[in-house]
Amino acid sequence: ITKNETKMKIGYVQNNPLFGQKEKNFEEIMQLTKGIKADVLVLSELFATGYTFTSKSEAKALAETADGETAQFLKQLSVETGATIVAGFIEKENEMVYNSSIIIDGNTVIDTYQKIHLFNRETLWFDVSNNPLKVYDIKGIKLGVMICFDWFFPEVCRELTLQGMQLLAHPSNLVLPYCQKAMVTRCLENRIFAITANRIGNEKRGDDDFTFTGASQITAPNG
């Protein structure tokens, strides 16, 4: 997978979360990963809560700190699979609420990434982060993280690549039909591997009716 010939087993989990039902969504992920061993696993954006909110207070009610119940579940998942886990969750930090991804290895929370480019009505539910993009040393490779609509902006991948990224973890809830093809271009232009973990299913709540495109993919530097 990398210039120094490190070999890794990488993967994604594509699920159809039930809105607001974290425990049931945790159970589904455990069933989907039963018996799986890997080095890196990526779960979708907001994998445990669902996506289609009707108010900021609703999003805030499902938000957690980086040591909350979702982090505890993902620590268990990391121990059972042997994988570093990257997964989407709603992060609560003081009075701010972010669409975030958490990076967990074993019983350690490495960091969280707070989504920079909010899509559509996400701007009503979530705050925008101005934290710098980072790359992490994971099992001998350099890992970068972005979330869903960040794909639309080439500068995100480029900035991470300039920091040495070799593998991109990309939790997503994609509804537009373009991203999967665009990730081929991102990998070609940056010479990286990418794991796009998308969800499936439909969510109709409030004024929104979203059908998610699935088609999760692992993309190589040659496209």
Coordinates of C-alpha atoms in Angstrom, one line a residue:
I1 CA 0.0 0.0 0.0
T2 CA 2.9 2.4 0.6
K3 CA 6.3 3.4 -0.7
N4 CA 8.0 1.5 2.1
E5 CA 6.2 -1.7 1.0
T6 CA 4.0 -1.8 4.1
K7 CA 1.2 -4.3 3.5
M8 CA -2.2 -3.6 5.1
K9 CA -5.7 -5.1 5.0
I10 CA -8.1 -2.2 4.8
G11 CA -11.9 -2.1 4.5
Y12 CA -15.2 -0.3 5.0
V13 CA -18.5 -1.0 6.6
Q14 CA -21.6 0.0 4.6
N15 CA -24.7 0.1 6.7
N16 CA -28.3 1.5 6.8
P17 CA -28.6 3.2 10.2
L18 CA -32.0 3.6 11.9
F19 CA -32.4 7.3 12.8
G20 CA -31.6 8.0 16.5
Q21 CA -31.3 4.3 17.5
K22 CA -27.6 4.1 18.5
E23 CA -27.8 0.7 20.2
K24 CA -29.5 -1.0 17.3
N25 CA -26.9 0.5 14.9
F26 CA -24.1 -0.6 17.1
E27 CA -25.5 -4.1 17.0
E28 CA -25.8 -4.0 13.2
I29 CA -22.1 -3.0 12.9
M30 CA -21.1 -5.8 15.2
Q31 CA -22.9 -8.3 13.1
L32 CA -21.5 -7.0 9.8
T33 CA -17.9 -7.2 11.2
K34 CA -18.2 -10.5 13.0
G35 CA -15.1 -12.6 12.4
I36 CA -13.4 -9.8 10.4
K37 CA -9.7 -8.9 11.0
A38 CA -8.2 -5.8 9.4
D39 CA -5.6 -3.1 9.9
V40 CA -7.9 -0.1 9.1
L41 CA -11.7 -0.1 8.9
V42 CA -13.8 3.0 7.9
L43 CA -17.5 3.4 8.9
S44 CA -19.9 5.8 7.3
E45 CA -20.6 9.4 8.3
L46 CA -22.9 9.5 11.3
F47 CA -23.1 5.7 11.2
A48 CA -24.8 5.4 14.6
T49 CA -27.4 8.3 14.5
G50 CA -28.6 8.7 11.0
Y51 CA -28.3 11.9 9.0
T52 CA -31.6 13.7 8.4
F53 CA -32.2 16.1 11.3
T54 CA -35.2 18.4 11.7
S55 CA -33.6 20.9 14.2
K56 CA -30.3 21.8 15.7
S57 CA -31.6 20.8 19.1
E58 CA -32.3 17.3 17.7
A59 CA -28.7 17.0 16.5
K60 CA -27.4 18.4 19.8
A61 CA -29.5 15.7 21.7
L62 CA -27.6 13.0 19.8
A63 CA -24.2 14.6 20.2
E64 CA -21.4 13.1 22.4
T65 CA -17.9 14.0 23.5
A66 CA -15.0 12.0 22.2
D67 CA -15.2 9.6 25.1
G68 CA -18.9 9.0 24.9
E69 CA -20.9 5.8 24.2
T70 CA -20.0 5.8 20.4
A71 CA -16.3 6.0 21.3
Q72 CA -16.7 3.2 23.8
F73 CA -18.4 1.0 21.2
L74 CA -15.7 1.8 18.6
K75 CA -13.0 0.9 21.1
Q76 CA -14.6 -2.5 21.5
L77 CA -14.9 -2.9 17.7
S78 CA -11.2 -1.9 17.3
V79 CA -10.1 -4.5 19.9
E80 CA -12.2 -7.3 18.3
T81 CA -11.2 -6.6 14.7
G82 CA -7.6 -5.5 15.4
A83 CA -8.3 -2.4 13.2
T84 CA -7.8 1.2 13.6
I85 CA -11.3 2.6 13.2
V86 CA -12.4 5.8 11.5
A87 CA -16.1 6.5 11.9
G88 CA -18.5 9.4 11.8
F89 CA -20.4 10.8 14.9
I90 CA -21.9 14.0 16.2
E91 CA -19.3 15.6 18.4
K92 CA -20.1 17.9 21.3
E93 CA -17.4 20.3 22.3
N94 CA -18.5 22.9 24.9
E95 CA -21.6 24.6 23.2
M96 CA -20.5 23.6 19.7
V97 CA -21.9 20.7 17.7
Y98 CA -19.8 19.2 14.9
N99 CA -20.2 16.6 12.2
S100 CA -17.1 14.7 13.1
S101 CA -15.1 11.6 12.5
I102 CA -13.3 9.8 15.3
I103 CA -10.0 7.9 15.0
I104 CA -9.6 5.0 17.4
D105 CA -6.9 2.4 17.8
G106 CA -7.6 -0.3 20.5
N107 CA -8.6 1.5 23.7
T108 CA -7.1 4.8 22.5
V109 CA -8.9 7.8 21.0
I110 CA -6.3 9.2 18.7
D111 CA -8.2 12.3 17.6
T112 CA -11.3 13.7 16.0
Y113 CA -11.7 15.5 12.7
Q114 CA -14.5 18.1 12.5
K115 CA -16.0 18.5 9.0
I116 CA -15.0 21.6 7.2
H117 CA -17.4 21.7 4.2
L118 CA -21.0 21.3 5.4
F119 CA -23.5 20.1 2.7
N120 CA -26.9 21.6 2.2
R121 CA -28.9 21.9 5.4
E122 CA -26.0 20.6 7.5
T123 CA -25.2 24.3 8.0
L124 CA -28.4 24.5 10.1
W125 CA -27.5 21.7 12.4
F126 CA -23.8 21.8 12.8
D127 CA -21.0 24.3 13.5
V128 CA -18.1 24.8 11.1
S129 CA -14.7 23.9 12.4
N130 CA -11.6 25.9 11.6
N131 CA -9.2 23.3 13.0
P132 CA -6.2 22.5 10.8
L133 CA -6.1 19.3 8.7
K134 CA -3.8 16.7 10.1
V135 CA -2.1 13.4 9.1
Y136 CA -1.7 10.6 11.6
D137 CA 1.0 7.8 11.9
I138 CA -1.0 4.6 11.9
K139 CA 0.7 1.2 11.7
G140 CA 3.6 2.4 9.6
I141 CA 1.6 4.6 7.2
K142 CA 0.3 8.2 7.1
L143 CA -3.5 8.4 7.4
G144 CA -5.6 11.4 6.5
V145 CA -9.3 11.9 7.2
M146 CA -12.1 13.9 5.5
I147 CA -15.9 13.6 5.6
C148 CA -18.3 13.3 2.7
F149 CA -18.7 16.6 0.9
D150 CA -15.1 17.5 1.5
W151 CA -14.5 15.4 -1.6
F152 CA -15.9 18.3 -3.7
F153 CA -12.9 20.5 -2.8
P154 CA -9.6 19.3 -4.3
E155 CA -7.6 21.4 -1.8
V156 CA -8.6 19.1 1.1
C157 CA -6.9 16.0 -0.4
R158 CA -4.0 18.1 -1.6
E159 CA -3.3 19.6 1.7
L160 CA -3.3 16.2 3.4
T161 CA -1.1 14.8 0.6
L162 CA 1.4 17.6 1.1
Q163 CA 1.6 16.5 4.8
G164 CA 2.5 13.0 3.6
M165 CA -0.8 11.2 3.5
Q166 CA -0.7 7.8 1.9
L167 CA -4.2 6.5 2.9
L168 CA -7.4 8.6 3.0
A169 CA -10.3 7.6 5.3
H170 CA -13.5 9.1 3.9
P171 CA -16.7 8.4 6.0
S172 CA -19.7 9.6 3.8
N173 CA -23.4 9.9 3.5
L174 CA -23.5 10.5 -0.2
V175 CA -26.6 11.5 -2.1
L176 CA -25.1 13.1 -5.2
P177 CA -24.1 10.7 -8.0
Y178 CA -20.6 12.2 -8.6
C179 CA -18.4 11.4 -5.7
Q180 CA -17.4 7.8 -6.5
K181 CA -16.0 8.8 -9.9
A182 CA -14.4 12.0 -8.4
M183 CA -12.5 9.9 -5.9
V184 CA -10.7 8.1 -8.8
T185 CA -9.4 11.6 -9.8
R186 CA -8.5 12.5 -6.2
C187 CA -6.4 9.3 -6.0
L188 CA -4.8 9.7 -9.4
E189 CA -3.8 13.4 -8.8
N190 CA -2.4 12.7 -5.3
R191 CA -1.1 9.2 -5.7
I192 CA -3.0 7.9 -2.6
F193 CA -5.2 5.1 -1.6
A194 CA -8.7 6.1 -0.4
I195 CA -11.5 4.3 1.5
T196 CA -14.9 5.9 0.9
A197 CA -17.4 4.3 3.3
N198 CA -20.9 5.3 2.3
R199 CA -24.3 4.4 3.7
I200 CA -27.3 2.9 2.0
G201 CA -31.1 3.4 2.5
N202 CA -33.6 6.2 2.6
E203 CA -34.3 8.8 5.2
K204 CA -37.4 11.0 4.9
R205 CA -37.8 13.4 7.8
G206 CA -39.1 17.0 7.9
D207 CA -38.6 18.7 4.6
D208 CA -35.9 16.3 3.5
D209 CA -36.1 13.0 1.6
F210 CA -32.6 11.5 1.0
T211 CA -31.7 8.3 -0.8
F212 CA -28.1 7.4 -0.2
T213 CA -26.0 6.0 -3.1
G214 CA -24.0 3.2 -1.4
A215 CA -21.3 2.0 -3.8
S216 CA -18.6 2.3 -1.1
Q217 CA -15.1 1.9 -2.6
I218 CA -11.4 1.4 -2.1
T219 CA -9.5 3.4 -4.7
A220 CA -5.8 2.9 -5.6
P221 CA -3.3 5.5 -6.8
N222 CA -3.7 4.2 -10.4
G223 CA -7.5 4.9 -10.2

